[in-house]
Amino acid sequence: MAGKVYLVGAGPGDRELLTLKAKRLIEEADVIVCDRLVSGDITDMIPVGTQVIDVGKNAGNHPVPQERINEILVEEAEKGKTVVRLKGGDPFVFGRGGEELELLRSNGISFQVVPGITSGVAAPAYAGIPVTHRDFCSSLHFITGHAKKGGDLKLAYDALVRLDGTIVFYMSVAAAGKLADGLMAAGMNPDMPAAVIENGTRPNQRKVITTVEKMAEAVRENGIKSPAILMVGKVCSLSENFDWFDDLPLKGVKVLVTQPRKKASTLGDKLKNLGADVTMYPCIRTEYIRPINPEFDSFTVLVFTSAEGIHSFFDWLKEEGLDSRALSGKRIACIGPATARAAEMYGIRADFVPDVYDGVHLGNEMISAGFINEEDRLILLRAEKGTEEITAIFDENNILYTDYPVYRTSYVENEGLNAEDFDVITFTSKSCVEGFVKSAGRKDFSGVKALCIGQKTAEEALKYGFDVTVSDKATIDSMACKLTETR
Ligand code: SAH
């Protein structure tokens, strides 16, 4: 069967500005033909195993020529593949999307177009500039400052000045002086507000509010580099009042989030939402242990100390052709809300969650609340080589239990990361600390700040000299809160 090409806008950078359709197509594609402007945040979402053709640069570090890109799309589609052509911003806004469709059409290849949020609107929005406002303008103009090869940039400056609207310039860092001179020569007031926004919507976004007269100087003095949007118009003056992005509580804080590869990046997303510059570092990998045969029928209480334990166990139930009904009559204890939520995904509501989310409290509170006693038979479905704190409590209190490993963690090789490049490193489990230390290949992290989810994790981090802060509660929300407070 013939393949199909989706021309997809990836938006300006922040991955949460991706459309739902773009996200689905990225997940379903056989091959993704990717541009230079697509942010790393978004390329990280491409499933492992999907073929990626990076046309933003080739071996010589030059981008693949447009004609060749057009051919690649045809070739891949003719192999019967579902091709996603992923482009920064919107594919039709200075994105050569039209050129790419021509060859597809003449080769009879079917295609669809998915619009994206264009940087000329998004970067201003993240700088607190509404591109239109009834008190200031009645038109909005998108202009490229980059002429087609060999051509000269000829703009109708007179018309632009006369319209008195908001002018957004793409690809204009090098042309800033020429553009400003052109506008002023056509009669624009040199004091007309202007803005320069580099890396819009990304954690390293920079913004300079200036005037058209000083716009080129602002670009030069601040060392502004592509990608950047230049803007001219009265609305630029609103940035002072409306900027929200630079005011975010964690703006500029560089955070390394260590976490298992499979976990959803909830902590990362929460911190990004607070303005942090987040790097995800999946230093540990979880692997479900198979074959297993926990013979859970003979137990009265199932105890889970992590979401991974839940997922491994319920996956196994499914492999056995069973579902949650097999647990009818059993009581379920979970170490904390995240584990309980994981159980809910399989239709199971935890019967017991301690007030404080760690092994010691889980063990002690189950006993003190009368949830378990000597008559019970417990099965602890957890990681291989789990800590002994909870089992020691069971031993002391004559509680019968079986410690049953259902998953194990292994470490991911260091990818050339330097701890000192970050303001803080977050650890959400003891094994994350171990994983990070192992993958970093060193043991002394004095002076490096670490935010830990709980006491056990903190103790592990202290062994390696980290400057440790512990979250008040063992939850992702509480960690995000702590980071904001201690900033
Ligand atoms: N199709 C893209 C534009 C491609 S042209 C879109 O709709 O956004 C490339 C230009 O887009 C860059 O030179 C710059 O002017 C602008 N651009 C793209 N991403 C940007 C970003 N994150 N911040 C500021 N400008 C950006």
Coordinates of C-alpha atoms and ligand atoms in Angstrom, one line a residue:
M1 CA 0.0 0.0 0.0
A2 CA 1.2 3.5 -0.8
G3 CA 2.5 5.6 2.1
K4 CA 1.4 8.9 3.2
V5 CA 3.0 12.2 4.2
Y6 CA 1.9 14.4 7.1
L7 CA 3.3 17.9 6.9
V8 CA 3.3 18.8 10.6
G9 CA 3.9 22.0 12.5
A10 CA 5.9 21.4 15.7
G11 CA 5.3 24.9 17.2
P12 CA 8.0 27.2 18.5
G13 CA 9.7 24.9 21.1
D14 CA 7.7 24.4 24.3
R15 CA 6.5 20.8 23.8
E16 CA 3.2 21.5 25.4
L17 CA 2.4 23.8 22.5
L18 CA 2.3 20.9 20.2
T19 CA -1.2 20.1 18.9
L20 CA -2.9 16.8 19.9
K21 CA -2.8 15.8 16.3
A22 CA 0.9 16.4 15.9
K23 CA 1.5 14.4 19.1
R24 CA -0.5 11.4 17.8
L25 CA 1.2 11.5 14.4
I26 CA 4.7 11.6 16.0
E27 CA 3.7 8.5 18.0
E28 CA 2.4 6.7 15.0
A29 CA 4.9 7.6 12.3
D30 CA 7.2 5.0 10.7
V31 CA 9.7 7.7 9.8
I32 CA 10.1 11.3 10.9
V33 CA 11.9 13.8 8.7
C34 CA 13.0 16.5 11.1
D35 CA 14.0 20.1 10.9
R36 CA 16.7 22.0 12.7
L37 CA 14.2 24.3 14.4
V38 CA 12.3 21.4 16.1
S39 CA 13.2 21.6 19.8
G40 CA 15.0 18.8 21.6
D41 CA 12.0 18.7 24.0
I42 CA 9.9 17.5 21.1
T43 CA 12.4 15.2 19.4
D44 CA 12.6 13.5 22.9
M45 CA 9.0 12.5 22.4
I46 CA 9.8 10.4 19.3
P47 CA 9.3 6.7 20.3
V48 CA 12.5 4.6 20.5
G49 CA 12.6 2.6 17.3
T50 CA 11.1 5.2 15.0
Q51 CA 13.4 6.1 12.1
V52 CA 14.5 9.7 12.2
I53 CA 16.0 11.5 9.2
D54 CA 17.5 14.8 10.5
V55 CA 17.6 17.1 7.5
G56 CA 18.6 20.1 9.7
K57 CA 22.2 19.1 9.3
N58 CA 24.0 16.4 7.4
A59 CA 27.6 15.0 7.8
G60 CA 29.2 18.3 6.8
N61 CA 26.9 20.2 9.2
H62 CA 25.1 21.9 6.4
P63 CA 21.4 21.4 6.1
V64 CA 20.2 19.0 3.4
P65 CA 19.2 21.0 0.3
Q66 CA 15.5 21.6 -0.1
E67 CA 15.3 19.6 -3.4
R68 CA 16.8 16.6 -1.7
I69 CA 14.3 16.9 1.2
N70 CA 11.5 16.9 -1.3
E71 CA 12.9 13.7 -2.8
I72 CA 13.3 12.0 0.6
L73 CA 9.7 12.5 1.3
V74 CA 8.7 10.9 -2.0
E75 CA 11.1 8.0 -1.6
E76 CA 10.0 7.2 2.0
A77 CA 6.3 7.4 1.1
E78 CA 6.9 5.2 -1.9
K79 CA 8.2 2.5 0.4
G80 CA 4.7 2.4 1.9
K81 CA 5.7 4.3 5.0
T82 CA 3.8 6.8 7.1
V83 CA 6.0 9.8 7.0
V84 CA 5.9 12.8 9.3
R85 CA 7.6 15.8 8.0
L86 CA 8.1 17.8 11.2
K87 CA 8.8 21.5 10.9
G88 CA 9.3 24.3 13.4
G89 CA 6.3 26.6 14.1
D90 CA 3.7 26.4 11.3
P91 CA 4.7 24.5 8.1
F92 CA 3.3 27.2 5.8
V93 CA 4.7 30.3 7.6
F94 CA 8.1 30.8 6.0
G95 CA 8.5 27.0 6.3
R96 CA 8.7 26.0 2.6
G97 CA 5.7 23.7 3.2
G98 CA 4.3 24.6 -0.1
E99 CA 7.5 23.6 -2.0
E100 CA 7.5 20.2 -0.3
L101 CA 3.9 19.5 -1.3
E102 CA 4.6 20.2 -5.0
L103 CA 6.7 17.1 -5.6
L104 CA 4.3 14.9 -3.5
R105 CA 1.4 16.1 -5.6
S106 CA 3.2 15.4 -8.9
N107 CA 4.1 11.9 -7.7
G108 CA 0.5 11.2 -6.7
I109 CA 1.4 10.8 -3.0
S110 CA -1.4 11.6 -0.6
F111 CA -0.7 14.1 2.2
Q112 CA -2.3 16.0 5.0
V113 CA -1.2 19.3 6.6
V114 CA -1.2 19.9 10.4
P115 CA -0.9 23.6 11.3
G116 CA 1.4 24.5 14.2
I117 CA 1.7 27.5 16.4
T118 CA 3.9 30.0 14.6
S119 CA 6.8 31.6 16.4
G120 CA 5.7 35.1 15.3
V121 CA 2.7 34.9 17.6
A122 CA 4.0 32.5 20.3
A123 CA 7.3 34.2 21.0
P124 CA 5.6 37.6 21.6
A125 CA 2.9 35.9 23.7
Y126 CA 5.7 34.4 26.0
A127 CA 7.2 37.9 26.2
G128 CA 3.9 39.4 27.3
I129 CA 3.1 41.1 23.9
P130 CA -0.4 40.6 22.4
V131 CA 0.2 40.8 18.7
T132 CA -2.9 42.8 18.3
H133 CA -4.8 45.1 20.7
R134 CA -7.7 47.3 19.7
D135 CA -6.2 50.4 21.3
F136 CA -2.9 50.1 19.3
C137 CA -3.3 48.6 15.9
S138 CA -5.7 47.1 13.4
S139 CA -3.4 44.9 11.3
L140 CA -0.7 42.3 11.8
H141 CA 2.0 41.7 9.2
F142 CA 4.4 38.7 8.9
I143 CA 7.6 39.7 7.0
T144 CA 10.7 37.7 6.2
G145 CA 14.0 39.6 6.5
H146 CA 15.6 36.9 4.3
A147 CA 15.5 37.2 0.6
K148 CA 15.4 34.1 -1.6
K149 CA 18.9 33.1 -2.7
G150 CA 20.4 35.6 -5.2
G151 CA 17.5 38.0 -4.7
D152 CA 17.3 41.4 -3.0
L153 CA 14.9 42.1 -0.1
K154 CA 12.4 44.5 -1.4
L155 CA 9.8 45.6 1.1
A156 CA 7.0 48.1 0.7
Y157 CA 8.1 50.2 3.7
D158 CA 5.8 53.0 2.8
A159 CA 2.8 50.8 2.9
L160 CA 3.9 49.1 6.1
V161 CA 4.4 52.5 7.8
R162 CA 1.0 53.8 6.5
L163 CA -0.9 50.7 7.8
D164 CA 0.5 51.5 11.3
G165 CA 0.0 47.9 12.4
T166 CA 2.1 45.3 14.3
I167 CA 5.0 44.1 12.1
V168 CA 6.6 40.7 12.9
F169 CA 9.9 39.9 11.2
Y170 CA 11.1 36.3 10.8
M171 CA 14.7 35.4 9.9
S172 CA 15.8 39.0 10.4
V173 CA 18.7 39.0 13.0
A174 CA 21.2 39.9 10.3
A175 CA 18.9 42.4 8.6
A176 CA 17.8 44.3 11.7
G177 CA 19.6 47.5 10.8
K178 CA 18.4 47.5 7.2
L179 CA 14.8 46.9 8.2
A180 CA 14.8 49.7 10.9
D181 CA 16.4 52.1 8.4
G182 CA 13.8 51.3 5.8
L183 CA 10.9 51.9 8.2
M184 CA 12.3 55.2 9.5
A185 CA 13.2 56.4 6.0
A186 CA 9.5 55.8 5.1
G187 CA 8.5 58.0 8.0
M188 CA 8.2 55.8 11.0
N189 CA 8.7 57.6 14.3
P190 CA 12.2 56.5 15.6
D191 CA 10.6 56.0 19.1
M192 CA 8.2 53.4 17.8
P193 CA 8.3 50.5 20.3
A194 CA 10.1 47.4 19.2
A195 CA 11.0 44.0 20.6
V196 CA 13.6 41.3 20.0
I197 CA 12.7 37.8 21.3
E198 CA 15.3 35.0 21.0
N199 CA 14.5 31.3 21.5
G200 CA 10.8 32.2 22.1
T201 CA 8.8 29.8 24.5
R202 CA 12.0 27.9 25.4
P203 CA 13.5 28.0 28.8
N204 CA 16.4 30.1 27.5
Q205 CA 14.1 32.7 25.9
R206 CA 15.6 36.2 26.0
K207 CA 13.6 39.4 25.3
V208 CA 14.7 43.0 24.7
I209 CA 12.2 45.8 24.5
T210 CA 13.5 48.8 22.6
T211 CA 12.6 51.2 19.8
V212 CA 12.8 50.9 16.1
E213 CA 15.8 53.3 16.1
K214 CA 17.7 51.2 18.6
M215 CA 16.6 47.8 17.4
A216 CA 19.8 46.9 15.5
E217 CA 21.9 48.1 18.4
A218 CA 19.8 45.9 20.8
V219 CA 20.5 42.9 18.6
R220 CA 24.2 43.6 18.5
E221 CA 24.8 44.5 22.1
N222 CA 22.9 41.5 23.4
G223 CA 24.5 39.1 21.0
I224 CA 21.1 38.0 19.7
K225 CA 21.3 34.9 17.5
S226 CA 18.8 33.0 15.4
P227 CA 16.1 31.9 16.0
A228 CA 14.7 35.2 17.0
I229 CA 11.6 37.3 16.2
L230 CA 11.9 41.0 15.7
M231 CA 8.8 43.1 16.2
V232 CA 7.9 46.7 15.6
G233 CA 4.6 48.3 16.8
K234 CA 2.9 50.0 19.7
V235 CA 1.9 46.7 21.2
C236 CA 5.6 46.0 22.1
S237 CA 5.2 48.6 25.0
L238 CA 2.7 46.2 26.7
S239 CA 5.4 43.7 27.5
E240 CA 6.4 45.7 30.6
N241 CA 3.0 45.2 32.1
F242 CA 2.1 41.8 30.7
D243 CA 5.3 39.8 30.9
W244 CA 4.6 36.6 32.8
F245 CA 7.2 34.2 31.5
D246 CA 10.2 36.1 32.9
D247 CA 8.3 36.4 36.2
L248 CA 7.8 32.6 36.7
P249 CA 9.2 31.5 40.1
L250 CA 11.8 29.2 38.7
K251 CA 12.7 31.2 35.6
G252 CA 16.4 30.6 34.8
V253 CA 16.9 27.8 37.3
K254 CA 18.6 24.9 35.6
V255 CA 17.3 21.6 36.9
L256 CA 18.4 18.1 36.1
V257 CA 15.5 15.6 36.6
T258 CA 16.8 12.1 37.2
Q259 CA 14.1 9.5 36.7
P260 CA 13.6 6.0 35.2
R261 CA 13.1 6.0 31.4
K262 CA 9.6 4.6 31.5
K263 CA 8.1 7.2 34.0
A264 CA 5.9 9.9 32.7
S265 CA 7.8 13.2 33.1
T266 CA 5.4 14.7 35.6
L267 CA 8.1 16.4 37.8
G268 CA 9.8 17.7 34.7
D269 CA 6.6 19.2 33.3
K270 CA 5.6 20.7 36.6
L271 CA 9.0 22.4 37.0
K272 CA 8.9 23.6 33.4
N273 CA 5.5 25.1 34.1
L274 CA 7.1 27.1 36.9
G275 CA 9.7 28.4 34.4
A276 CA 12.6 26.1 35.2
D277 CA 15.1 25.1 32.5
V278 CA 14.7 21.3 32.8
T279 CA 17.0 18.6 31.5
M280 CA 15.6 15.1 31.7
Y281 CA 18.1 12.4 32.7
P282 CA 16.8 8.9 32.7
C283 CA 19.7 7.4 34.6
I284 CA 17.8 4.2 35.5
R285 CA 15.9 1.7 33.5
T286 CA 13.2 -0.6 34.9
E287 CA 12.8 -4.1 33.7
Y288 CA 9.9 -6.4 34.7
I289 CA 11.2 -9.7 36.1
R290 CA 9.8 -12.7 34.2
P291 CA 8.8 -15.4 34.6
I292 CA 7.2 -14.8 38.0
N293 CA 4.6 -16.8 39.8
P294 CA 3.6 -15.0 43.0
E295 CA 0.8 -17.4 43.9
F296 CA -1.0 -14.5 45.4
D297 CA -4.1 -16.7 46.2
S298 CA -2.5 -17.8 49.4
F299 CA -2.0 -14.2 50.7
T300 CA -4.4 -11.9 52.4
V301 CA -2.7 -8.6 51.8
L302 CA -0.8 -7.3 48.8
V303 CA 1.8 -4.6 49.6
F304 CA 3.1 -2.3 46.9
T305 CA 5.9 0.2 47.4
S306 CA 6.1 1.8 43.9
A307 CA 4.1 2.3 40.8
E308 CA 6.5 0.1 38.9
G309 CA 5.6 -2.8 41.2
I310 CA 1.9 -2.2 40.4
H311 CA 2.6 -2.1 36.6
S312 CA 4.7 -5.2 36.6
F313 CA 2.2 -7.2 38.7
F314 CA -0.8 -6.1 36.7
D315 CA 1.0 -6.7 33.4
W316 CA 1.7 -10.2 34.6
L317 CA -2.0 -10.7 35.5
K318 CA -2.8 -9.8 32.0
E319 CA -0.2 -12.1 30.6
E320 CA -1.9 -14.9 32.6
G321 CA -5.2 -14.0 31.0
L322 CA -6.5 -12.6 34.3
D323 CA -7.6 -9.2 35.4
S324 CA -8.3 -7.3 38.7
R325 CA -11.2 -9.6 39.6
A326 CA -8.6 -12.2 40.5
L327 CA -7.8 -10.0 43.5
S328 CA -11.3 -10.2 44.9
G329 CA -11.3 -10.4 48.7
K330 CA -7.6 -9.4 49.0
R331 CA -6.6 -6.2 50.8
I332 CA -4.2 -3.8 49.0
A333 CA -1.7 -1.5 50.7
C334 CA 0.2 1.2 48.8
I335 CA 3.1 3.3 50.0
G336 CA 1.8 6.6 48.8
P337 CA -0.6 8.4 46.4
A338 CA 1.4 7.8 43.2
T339 CA 1.4 4.1 43.8
A340 CA -2.3 4.2 44.7
R341 CA -3.1 6.1 41.5
A342 CA -1.2 3.5 39.5
A343 CA -3.4 0.8 41.1
E344 CA -6.5 2.8 40.2
M345 CA -5.5 2.6 36.6
Y346 CA -6.3 -1.2 36.9
G347 CA -9.6 -0.5 38.7
I348 CA -8.2 -1.2 42.2
R349 CA -8.6 1.2 45.1
A350 CA -6.0 0.9 47.8
D351 CA -7.3 -0.1 51.2
F352 CA -4.4 1.4 53.0
V353 CA -2.1 4.4 52.3
P354 CA 0.0 5.7 55.3
D355 CA 0.1 9.3 56.4
V356 CA 3.8 9.6 55.6
Y357 CA 4.9 8.0 52.4
D358 CA 7.8 5.7 53.2
G359 CA 8.5 2.1 54.1
V360 CA 8.9 2.6 57.8
H361 CA 5.5 4.4 58.1
L362 CA 3.8 2.0 55.8
G363 CA 5.0 -0.9 58.0
N364 CA 4.3 0.7 61.3
E365 CA 1.0 2.3 60.4
M366 CA -0.5 -0.9 58.9
I367 CA 0.2 -2.5 62.3
S368 CA -0.9 0.4 64.6
A369 CA -4.1 0.9 62.6
G370 CA -4.9 -2.8 62.9
F371 CA -4.8 -3.2 59.1
I372 CA -2.6 -6.3 59.5
N373 CA -1.9 -8.7 62.3
E374 CA -0.2 -12.1 63.0
E375 CA -3.1 -13.9 61.2
D376 CA -2.3 -12.3 57.9
R377 CA -0.1 -13.4 55.1
L378 CA 1.5 -10.5 53.3
I379 CA 3.2 -10.5 49.9
L380 CA 5.5 -7.6 49.2
L381 CA 5.6 -7.0 45.4
R382 CA 8.5 -4.8 44.8
A383 CA 12.0 -4.2 43.4
E384 CA 14.7 -6.7 43.5
K385 CA 17.1 -5.8 46.4
G386 CA 14.5 -3.6 48.2
T387 CA 15.5 -2.0 51.5
E388 CA 15.1 -3.9 54.7
E389 CA 13.3 -1.2 56.7
I390 CA 9.8 -2.5 56.1
T391 CA 10.7 -6.2 56.4
A392 CA 12.5 -5.5 59.7
I393 CA 9.2 -4.1 61.0
F394 CA 7.3 -7.2 59.9
D395 CA 10.0 -9.4 61.5
E396 CA 9.9 -7.6 64.8
N397 CA 6.1 -7.8 64.9
N398 CA 5.8 -11.4 63.8
I399 CA 4.0 -10.5 60.6
L400 CA 4.2 -13.3 58.0
Y401 CA 5.4 -12.0 54.7
T402 CA 7.0 -13.0 51.4
D403 CA 9.3 -10.5 49.7
Y404 CA 8.6 -11.0 46.1
P405 CA 10.7 -9.1 43.5
V406 CA 8.7 -8.2 40.3
Y407 CA 11.0 -5.7 38.7
R408 CA 14.7 -4.7 38.7
T409 CA 16.5 -1.5 37.8
S410 CA 19.6 -1.1 35.8
Y411 CA 21.8 1.9 35.1
V412 CA 22.0 3.9 31.9
E413 CA 25.4 4.9 30.7
N414 CA 26.6 8.5 31.2
E415 CA 25.9 10.7 28.2
G416 CA 28.6 13.3 29.0
L417 CA 26.6 15.2 31.6
N418 CA 28.3 17.5 34.1
A419 CA 26.5 17.9 37.5
E420 CA 28.1 21.3 38.0
D421 CA 26.2 22.7 35.0
F422 CA 22.9 22.6 37.0
D423 CA 21.6 24.6 39.8
V424 CA 19.9 21.6 41.3
I425 CA 19.5 17.9 40.7
T426 CA 16.2 16.2 41.7
F427 CA 16.1 12.6 43.0
T428 CA 12.8 10.9 43.3
S429 CA 14.1 7.6 44.8
K430 CA 17.2 6.1 46.3
S431 CA 17.8 4.2 43.1
C432 CA 17.8 7.4 41.2
V433 CA 20.7 8.6 43.3
E434 CA 22.5 5.3 42.8
G435 CA 21.8 5.4 39.1
F436 CA 23.0 8.9 38.8
V437 CA 26.2 8.3 40.7
K438 CA 27.0 5.1 38.8
S439 CA 26.3 6.7 35.4
A440 CA 28.4 9.8 36.3
G441 CA 31.3 7.6 37.1
R442 CA 32.4 9.6 40.2
K443 CA 31.7 9.6 43.9
D444 CA 32.2 13.1 45.2
F445 CA 29.5 15.7 44.5
S446 CA 30.3 18.2 47.2
G447 CA 28.8 21.6 46.4
V448 CA 26.2 20.1 44.0
K449 CA 22.6 20.9 45.2
A450 CA 20.2 18.0 45.4
L451 CA 16.5 18.0 46.1
C452 CA 15.3 14.7 47.4
I453 CA 11.8 13.3 47.7
G454 CA 12.2 11.8 51.2
Q455 CA 14.6 10.8 54.0
K456 CA 15.8 7.6 52.5
T457 CA 16.7 9.2 49.2
A458 CA 18.4 12.1 51.1
E459 CA 20.5 9.7 53.1
E460 CA 21.8 8.1 49.9
A461 CA 22.6 11.5 48.4
L462 CA 24.4 12.6 51.5
K463 CA 26.8 9.6 51.1
Y464 CA 28.1 11.3 48.0
G465 CA 28.5 14.8 49.5
F466 CA 25.5 16.4 47.8
D467 CA 24.2 19.6 49.4
V468 CA 20.8 18.1 50.2
T469 CA 17.3 19.6 50.6
V470 CA 14.4 17.2 51.5
S471 CA 10.9 17.8 50.2
D472 CA 8.3 18.3 53.0
K473 CA 6.1 15.5 51.7
A474 CA 7.1 12.6 49.4
T475 CA 5.1 13.9 46.4
I476 CA 6.0 15.5 43.1
D477 CA 3.9 18.6 44.0
S478 CA 5.7 19.0 47.3
M479 CA 9.1 18.8 45.6
A480 CA 8.1 21.5 43.1
C481 CA 6.9 23.6 46.0
K482 CA 10.2 23.1 47.9
L483 CA 12.2 24.2 44.9
T484 CA 10.2 27.4 44.6
E485 CA 10.6 28.2 48.3
T486 CA 14.4 27.5 48.4
R487 CA 15.2 29.3 45.2
Ligands
SAH1 N1 7.7 28.0 10.2 C1 8.3 28.7 11.3 C2 9.2 29.8 10.8 C3 10.4 29.3 10.0 S1 11.5 30.5 9.5 C4 7.2 29.3 12.2 O1 6.1 29.3 11.9 O2 7.6 29.7 13.3 C5 12.7 30.6 10.8 C6 12.5 31.8 11.6 O3 11.4 31.6 12.5 C7 13.7 32.1 12.5 O4 14.7 32.8 11.8 C8 13.0 33.0 13.5 O5 12.8 34.3 13.0 C9 11.7 32.3 13.7 N2 11.6 31.4 14.8 C10 11.4 30.1 14.8 N3 11.4 29.6 16.1 C11 11.6 30.6 16.9 C12 11.6 30.7 18.3 N4 11.5 29.7 19.1 N5 11.8 32.0 18.8 C13 12.0 33.0 18.0 N6 11.9 32.9 16.7 C14 11.7 31.8 16.1

